[in-house]
Every structure is written in C-alpha cells, then in structure tokens.
Coordinates of C-alpha atoms and ligand atoms in Angstrom, one line a residue:
M1 CA -58.1 17.9 10.0
T2 CA -54.3 18.4 10.4
K3 CA -52.0 16.0 8.6
S4 CA -48.7 14.6 9.9
I5 CA -46.2 14.3 7.1
S6 CA -42.8 12.5 7.4
I7 CA -40.2 11.5 4.9
S8 CA -37.5 8.9 5.1
P9 CA -34.4 8.3 2.9
G10 CA -33.7 5.0 1.2
K11 CA -30.3 3.3 1.6
V12 CA -27.5 1.8 -0.3
I13 CA -25.2 -0.8 1.2
L14 CA -21.6 -0.1 0.1
F15 CA -20.1 -3.1 1.8
G16 CA -21.2 -6.1 3.9
E17 CA -24.7 -7.2 2.8
H18 CA -25.5 -10.8 3.8
F19 CA -22.3 -11.0 5.9
V20 CA -23.9 -8.5 8.4
V21 CA -26.8 -11.0 9.0
R22 CA -24.2 -13.3 10.7
G23 CA -22.3 -10.7 12.7
S24 CA -19.9 -9.1 10.3
K25 CA -20.0 -5.3 9.9
A26 CA -21.8 -3.4 7.1
L27 CA -21.1 0.0 5.6
V28 CA -24.3 1.7 4.6
A29 CA -25.4 5.1 3.4
A30 CA -28.7 6.9 3.3
I31 CA -29.6 8.2 -0.2
D32 CA -31.6 11.1 -1.5
L33 CA -34.6 9.0 -2.7
Y34 CA -37.4 9.3 -0.2
A35 CA -40.6 7.6 1.0
K36 CA -43.3 9.8 2.4
A37 CA -46.2 9.1 4.8
E38 CA -49.1 11.5 5.2
I39 CA -51.4 10.5 8.1
E40 CA -54.6 12.1 9.5
E41 CA -56.9 11.0 12.3
S42 CA -60.0 9.1 11.3
S43 CA -62.3 6.4 12.5
W44 CA -61.5 2.6 12.6
P45 CA -61.1 0.6 10.4
S46 CA -58.1 2.7 9.3
E47 CA -57.3 3.1 5.7
I48 CA -53.8 2.8 4.0
I49 CA -53.1 3.6 0.4
S50 CA -49.7 3.2 -1.2
E51 CA -49.8 5.6 -4.1
G52 CA -48.8 4.3 -7.6
T53 CA -49.2 0.6 -6.4
E54 CA -52.0 -1.8 -6.0
I55 CA -51.2 -1.9 -2.2
R56 CA -54.2 -0.7 -0.2
G57 CA -56.5 -1.9 2.5
K58 CA -57.7 -1.4 6.0
I59 CA -56.5 -2.1 9.5
T60 CA -59.2 -2.8 12.1
A61 CA -59.2 -1.6 15.7
D62 CA -57.9 -5.0 16.8
L63 CA -55.1 -4.7 14.3
K64 CA -56.2 -7.2 11.6
V65 CA -55.3 -6.3 8.0
I66 CA -58.1 -6.4 5.4
G67 CA -56.6 -6.1 1.9
S68 CA -53.0 -6.2 0.7
K69 CA -50.7 -8.4 2.9
E70 CA -48.0 -5.7 2.4
L71 CA -49.9 -3.7 5.0
E72 CA -48.9 -6.2 7.8
P73 CA -45.7 -4.3 8.7
F74 CA -47.8 -1.2 9.5
A75 CA -50.1 -3.3 11.7
K76 CA -47.0 -4.5 13.5
I77 CA -45.9 -0.9 14.1
L78 CA -49.3 -0.2 15.7
S79 CA -49.1 -3.3 17.8
V80 CA -45.6 -2.4 19.1
L81 CA -46.8 1.2 19.9
K82 CA -49.8 -0.4 21.8
S83 CA -47.4 -2.7 23.7
W84 CA -45.5 0.5 24.7
G85 CA -48.7 1.9 26.3
F86 CA -50.0 4.2 23.5
Q87 CA -53.8 4.6 23.2
L88 CA -54.2 4.0 19.4
S89 CA -56.5 6.1 17.2
G90 CA -58.0 5.3 13.8
F91 CA -56.4 7.1 10.8
K92 CA -56.1 7.5 7.1
A93 CA -52.6 7.1 5.6
R94 CA -51.2 7.7 2.2
I95 CA -47.7 6.4 1.5
S96 CA -45.8 7.5 -1.6
S97 CA -42.2 6.6 -2.5
E98 CA -39.5 7.5 -4.9
I99 CA -37.6 4.4 -3.8
P100 CA -38.5 1.4 -6.0
M101 CA -39.8 -1.6 -4.2
S102 CA -37.8 -4.9 -4.1
A103 CA -34.7 -3.2 -5.5
G104 CA -32.4 -3.4 -2.6
L105 CA -32.7 0.3 -1.8
G106 CA -34.5 0.2 1.6
S107 CA -38.1 1.0 0.5
S108 CA -39.8 -1.1 3.1
A109 CA -37.6 0.2 6.0
A110 CA -38.1 3.8 4.8
S111 CA -41.9 3.5 4.4
A112 CA -42.1 1.9 7.9
A113 CA -40.0 4.8 9.4
A114 CA -42.0 7.5 7.7
F115 CA -45.3 5.9 8.8
S116 CA -44.1 5.5 12.4
L117 CA -43.0 9.1 12.7
S118 CA -46.3 10.4 11.2
Y119 CA -48.5 8.1 13.2
A120 CA -46.8 8.8 16.5
N121 CA -47.0 12.6 15.8
M122 CA -50.7 12.2 15.1
L123 CA -50.9 10.7 18.7
G124 CA -49.0 13.8 19.9
Y125 CA -45.7 12.0 20.5
K126 CA -42.3 12.6 19.0
L127 CA -40.4 9.4 18.6
N128 CA -36.7 9.4 19.5
D129 CA -34.2 7.7 17.1
K130 CA -34.0 4.5 19.2
E131 CA -37.7 4.1 19.2
L132 CA -37.9 4.9 15.4
F133 CA -35.2 2.3 14.7
T134 CA -37.0 -0.3 16.8
L135 CA -40.4 0.3 15.0
S136 CA -38.8 0.2 11.5
N137 CA -36.9 -3.0 12.3
E138 CA -40.0 -4.7 13.8
A139 CA -41.8 -3.9 10.5
E140 CA -38.8 -5.3 8.7
K141 CA -39.1 -8.6 10.6
V142 CA -42.6 -9.0 9.2
T143 CA -41.4 -8.2 5.7
H144 CA -38.1 -10.2 5.6
G145 CA -38.1 -12.5 8.6
N146 CA -34.5 -12.1 9.7
P147 CA -33.2 -8.6 9.2
S148 CA -29.9 -7.5 10.5
G149 CA -31.2 -4.0 11.2
V150 CA -28.9 -2.3 8.7
D151 CA -31.7 -0.9 6.6
S152 CA -33.5 0.5 9.6
A153 CA -30.3 2.0 11.0
A154 CA -29.6 3.8 7.7
V155 CA -33.1 5.2 7.2
T156 CA -33.3 6.3 10.9
Y157 CA -29.9 8.0 11.3
G158 CA -29.0 9.0 7.8
G159 CA -25.4 9.7 6.6
I160 CA -22.8 7.0 6.1
L161 CA -22.7 4.4 8.9
I162 CA -20.8 1.3 10.0
F163 CA -23.4 -1.1 11.5
K164 CA -23.2 -4.4 13.3
K165 CA -26.2 -6.6 14.2
D166 CA -27.2 -6.5 17.8
V167 CA -24.7 -3.8 18.5
G168 CA -26.0 -1.0 16.3
I169 CA -24.0 1.9 14.9
I170 CA -20.2 1.5 15.5
S171 CA -19.2 4.7 13.7
R172 CA -20.5 7.5 11.6
L173 CA -18.4 8.7 8.7
N174 CA -18.5 12.4 8.3
T175 CA -16.8 12.5 4.9
L176 CA -18.8 13.5 1.9
F177 CA -18.0 12.2 -1.6
S178 CA -15.9 14.8 -3.4
D179 CA -17.3 16.4 -6.6
K180 CA -14.7 14.4 -8.6
Y181 CA -16.3 11.0 -7.8
S182 CA -19.9 9.9 -7.8
L183 CA -22.1 7.1 -6.9
I184 CA -24.5 5.7 -9.5
I185 CA -27.4 3.3 -8.9
A186 CA -28.4 1.0 -11.7
D187 CA -31.6 -0.9 -11.0
S188 CA -31.9 -4.1 -13.0
G189 CA -35.7 -4.0 -12.6
I190 CA -35.6 -7.6 -11.5
K191 CA -37.8 -7.8 -8.4
R192 CA -36.8 -10.3 -5.8
S193 CA -37.6 -11.1 -2.2
T194 CA -34.9 -10.4 0.5
S195 CA -35.9 -13.4 2.6
V196 CA -35.0 -16.1 0.1
P197 CA -31.4 -15.2 -0.6
V198 CA -30.9 -14.4 3.1
R199 CA -32.1 -17.9 4.0
D200 CA -30.0 -19.6 1.3
V201 CA -26.8 -17.8 2.4
L202 CA -27.5 -18.8 6.0
I203 CA -28.0 -22.4 5.0
L204 CA -24.8 -22.4 2.9
S205 CA -22.7 -20.7 5.6
E206 CA -24.0 -23.3 8.1
K207 CA -23.1 -26.2 5.8
L208 CA -19.6 -24.9 4.9
W209 CA -18.6 -22.8 7.9
P210 CA -14.9 -23.8 8.0
A211 CA -14.5 -22.2 4.5
L212 CA -17.3 -19.6 4.7
S213 CA -16.0 -18.1 8.0
L214 CA -12.9 -17.0 6.1
I215 CA -15.1 -15.2 3.6
Y216 CA -17.1 -13.6 6.4
D217 CA -13.8 -12.4 8.0
A218 CA -12.6 -11.0 4.6
A219 CA -15.9 -9.1 4.2
D220 CA -15.5 -7.7 7.7
K221 CA -11.9 -6.6 6.9
I222 CA -13.1 -4.9 3.8
I223 CA -15.2 -2.6 6.0
D224 CA -12.2 -1.5 8.0
L225 CA -10.2 -0.8 4.8
G226 CA -13.3 0.8 3.2
N227 CA -13.7 3.1 6.2
E228 CA -10.0 4.1 5.9
A229 CA -10.3 4.7 2.2
I230 CA -13.4 6.9 2.6
S231 CA -11.7 8.9 5.4
N232 CA -8.5 9.4 3.3
G233 CA -10.5 10.3 0.2
D234 CA -8.8 7.3 -1.5
Y235 CA -11.5 6.5 -4.1
E236 CA -9.4 4.2 -6.2
T237 CA -9.0 1.8 -3.2
L238 CA -12.6 2.2 -2.3
G239 CA -13.6 1.0 -5.8
T240 CA -11.2 -1.9 -5.7
L241 CA -12.7 -2.9 -2.4
M242 CA -16.2 -2.8 -3.9
N243 CA -15.0 -5.1 -6.7
I244 CA -13.6 -7.5 -4.1
N245 CA -16.8 -7.4 -2.1
Q246 CA -18.7 -8.3 -5.3
G247 CA -16.4 -11.3 -5.7
L248 CA -17.3 -12.5 -2.2
L249 CA -21.0 -12.0 -2.9
N250 CA -20.7 -13.9 -6.1
S251 CA -19.0 -16.7 -4.2
I252 CA -22.0 -17.1 -1.8
G253 CA -24.5 -17.3 -4.7
V254 CA -26.3 -14.0 -4.6
S255 CA -25.2 -12.5 -7.9
S256 CA -26.8 -13.2 -11.3
I257 CA -26.0 -13.0 -14.9
E258 CA -28.0 -9.8 -15.3
L259 CA -26.2 -8.1 -12.4
E260 CA -22.8 -9.3 -13.6
E261 CA -23.6 -7.8 -17.0
I262 CA -24.4 -4.4 -15.5
I263 CA -21.3 -4.6 -13.3
Y264 CA -18.9 -5.5 -16.1
R265 CA -20.4 -3.0 -18.5
S266 CA -20.0 -0.2 -16.0
R267 CA -16.4 -1.2 -15.2
L268 CA -15.6 -1.3 -18.9
A269 CA -17.1 2.2 -19.2
G270 CA -14.8 3.6 -16.6
A271 CA -16.2 2.7 -13.2
I272 CA -13.6 2.1 -10.5
G273 CA -15.9 -0.1 -8.4
A274 CA -19.2 -1.9 -9.0
K275 CA -21.1 -4.4 -7.0
L276 CA -24.6 -5.6 -6.3
T277 CA -26.3 -3.9 -3.3
G278 CA -28.8 -5.4 -1.0
A279 CA -29.9 -9.0 -1.1
G280 CA -28.9 -9.6 -4.8
R281 CA -30.2 -12.0 -7.4
G282 CA -31.9 -8.9 -8.9
G283 CA -32.4 -5.4 -7.5
S284 CA -29.6 -2.9 -7.9
V285 CA -26.0 -2.3 -8.6
I286 CA -24.0 0.4 -6.9
I287 CA -21.2 2.0 -9.0
L288 CA -18.4 4.3 -8.0
A289 CA -17.0 6.4 -10.8
P290 CA -15.1 9.5 -11.7
S291 CA -17.8 12.1 -12.2
N292 CA -16.7 12.7 -15.8
K293 CA -17.5 9.1 -16.6
I294 CA -21.2 9.1 -15.4
E295 CA -22.8 9.7 -18.8
N296 CA -20.6 7.1 -20.5
I297 CA -21.5 4.5 -17.8
I298 CA -25.2 5.2 -17.8
D299 CA -25.2 5.0 -21.6
R300 CA -23.3 1.6 -21.5
V301 CA -25.7 0.0 -18.9
K302 CA -29.0 1.4 -20.3
C303 CA -29.6 -1.7 -22.4
C304 CA -29.8 -3.8 -19.2
V305 CA -31.4 -1.7 -16.5
K306 CA -34.8 -0.2 -15.6
W307 CA -33.1 3.0 -14.7
A308 CA -29.7 4.3 -13.7
S309 CA -28.9 7.5 -12.0
R310 CA -26.4 9.4 -10.0
I311 CA -27.4 9.5 -6.3
K312 CA -26.2 11.6 -3.3
I313 CA -25.9 10.7 0.3
S314 CA -28.7 12.0 2.6
Q315 CA -27.1 13.3 5.7
S316 CA -30.4 13.3 7.6
G317 CA -32.5 10.3 8.5
A318 CA -36.3 10.0 8.6
R319 CA -38.0 13.2 9.8
L320 CA -41.3 14.9 10.3
I321 CA -41.7 17.7 7.8
S322 CA -45.2 18.9 8.6
S323 CA -47.7 18.5 11.4
Ligands
PMV1 O1 -33.6 -5.8 1.6 P1 -32.4 -5.6 0.9 O2 -32.3 -6.1 -0.4 O3 -32.0 -4.1 1.0 O4 -31.2 -6.4 1.7 C1 -30.9 -6.1 3.0 C2 -29.5 -6.5 3.3 C3 -29.3 -7.9 3.7 O5 -27.9 -8.0 4.3 C4 -29.3 -8.9 2.5 C5 -30.3 -8.4 4.8 C6 -30.1 -7.7 6.1 O6 -31.2 -7.7 6.8 O7 -29.1 -7.3 6.5

C-alpha cells in the first residue's frame, strides 16, 4: 500500500500575538522544526497515532472520534473535505513532530496541515495553498476556539509574513537573517492552553478599550517598524522593538515570572531582543542575538528552560514529500 507523507514547519511569532486576534497585524516566521503525517488507505474506523505521545484513537465513517479528544481537529478536517464534495476513505495515519506541543510554536497548525496534505493526496487530490490554509485553520478553531489564522498562514506559506485576521497575508519579507545574527528559541517547558489567555485578553480589551486600543495601535505600529528594520538589516532596532513588544504583552497579562526570568537572563547574556512568543503564560521565548553570543545565552538560560536552541527560518511551507 502506498503511503502519502507530508511535512509542515512550525512557526514563531516575532511581533503581534494576541493583538492580531482583534485586528492588529502580526509578523510571523515559519521555522525549521517539522511535523510529519504519514497516511495510507485502510478500512473504517480509521486509526490515528501520534508518535511519542499518548494521543491515539479511531475516527468512524460518520466522523466520530473514539479515543483521545486531541483527534477532534483531524475529524474536523475530514468533515470539511466531505462538505467540499470529497468521497472520504478510511485510513491509517501516523503523526510525528519535532515541534513541542503547547509551546507556542505552531504544533497543532503544523500537524493539521501535514495531515490535510497527506490525506487529500491519498484521495488523489493536491490541495492548493488557500484550501490548505482553510483546513488547518478549521482544525485550529477546534483546538483553540478563536484563532486569528496566523499559525495556519505561517505553516501553509512558509517564510516571514505579515498577517492580518480576515485579510490574510499582507506582505512576504524576502530577507534572510544574516549570519551575524541568530534567532534562539527557549522553551520554558510550561505547557498552557492557547484559548485561556486569548479569552482573558479579549475580556480585558473589551473592559478597558479606551486605554487598550492605544496598546493595540502601538503593537500594530511595531510591525511596520519591524518590517522596515528587517528589510534594512537593522537588527539592533529589531531587537529593541521585540523588547517593546514584550512590554506590551506584559501589560495585557500574558507574561509570567518564569518567562521574564528567561527574557532578562538572555538580555543580560547579550541578546538584543527577547520576548515571549505565542499565547504566553508558559511556552517559549524568542531571542534575537549576535551569533557570537548564542552559546553564552543558552548557557545563561539553561537553568530555567526545557530546551533552548538556535532556529532557522523555513522558506517553504507545508509540502508533500512522498506519495
Ligand atoms: O497557539 P499559540 O500559542 O502559538 O498562539 C497563537 C497566537 C495568538 O495570537 C495568541 C492566538 C491567535 O490565534 O492569533
């Protein structure tokens, strides 16, 4: 039996998480950590296993999930494909991922994108980017409730993007990071849901909109300046903007003592910018640093993280690698 195999990059938000949910822009990059979905045709009920986790179970022909509730997003993808007129077939799927879960690095959007590509290929269909984005984002709605779409855009299209909810990609930045500067991810290892901080921020912004609208505007302005800084190769300004963005995220209640410790340690060790990335209150910190400071920074944060490592931008989004 032939297997369809697809991979999808994870993502890191450089600017604009949370603010993007209420209409400000976000600047996001796909990263070189990947989720993989291997799918082959089989009978119903279909079987899904997520390697290295406890997540496993079956999906019946009428798209009910038996087993881990984390499989619901995959059932949603099947139901959307069905609503588009596809005749569904039973299958066996194995999902594996280098992207840690609940760490703000896009693991759910990436798994959904890789699954969608492999499953559609098994049915003999090649999804276009718009269809792939829609399927990944529909799965995200099951996982998080109220996604802006920024994660699904990053994993679908790859590269560095400026994204706006309900508009899509505003621009694609073709610049690569120079060898002199690097991005480091430091994962606090503190797992958290995306939906709770997103909900809390929406409630806060509703309550105090006359003040909060100014913070949202500032976050939006930071994207324009960040875009300019990346295009000009002005990393010092880029780092300063990351630090300011962190201040805004702190002000809306999504930082934490553990994240601040990682952020301050990395700044003291030579980072020019450090901020939480993703929903916050746990998850990861993104650090911009001169490349000759990487080892020093990783050494200074190792007390307080599950892992920390240099990452690179993935210029490509999700793709089929074998069929
Ligand atoms: O799921 P996370 O932690 O990568 O967060 C996604 C980014 C948010 O802005 C917090 C939510 C969203 O859908 O844009």
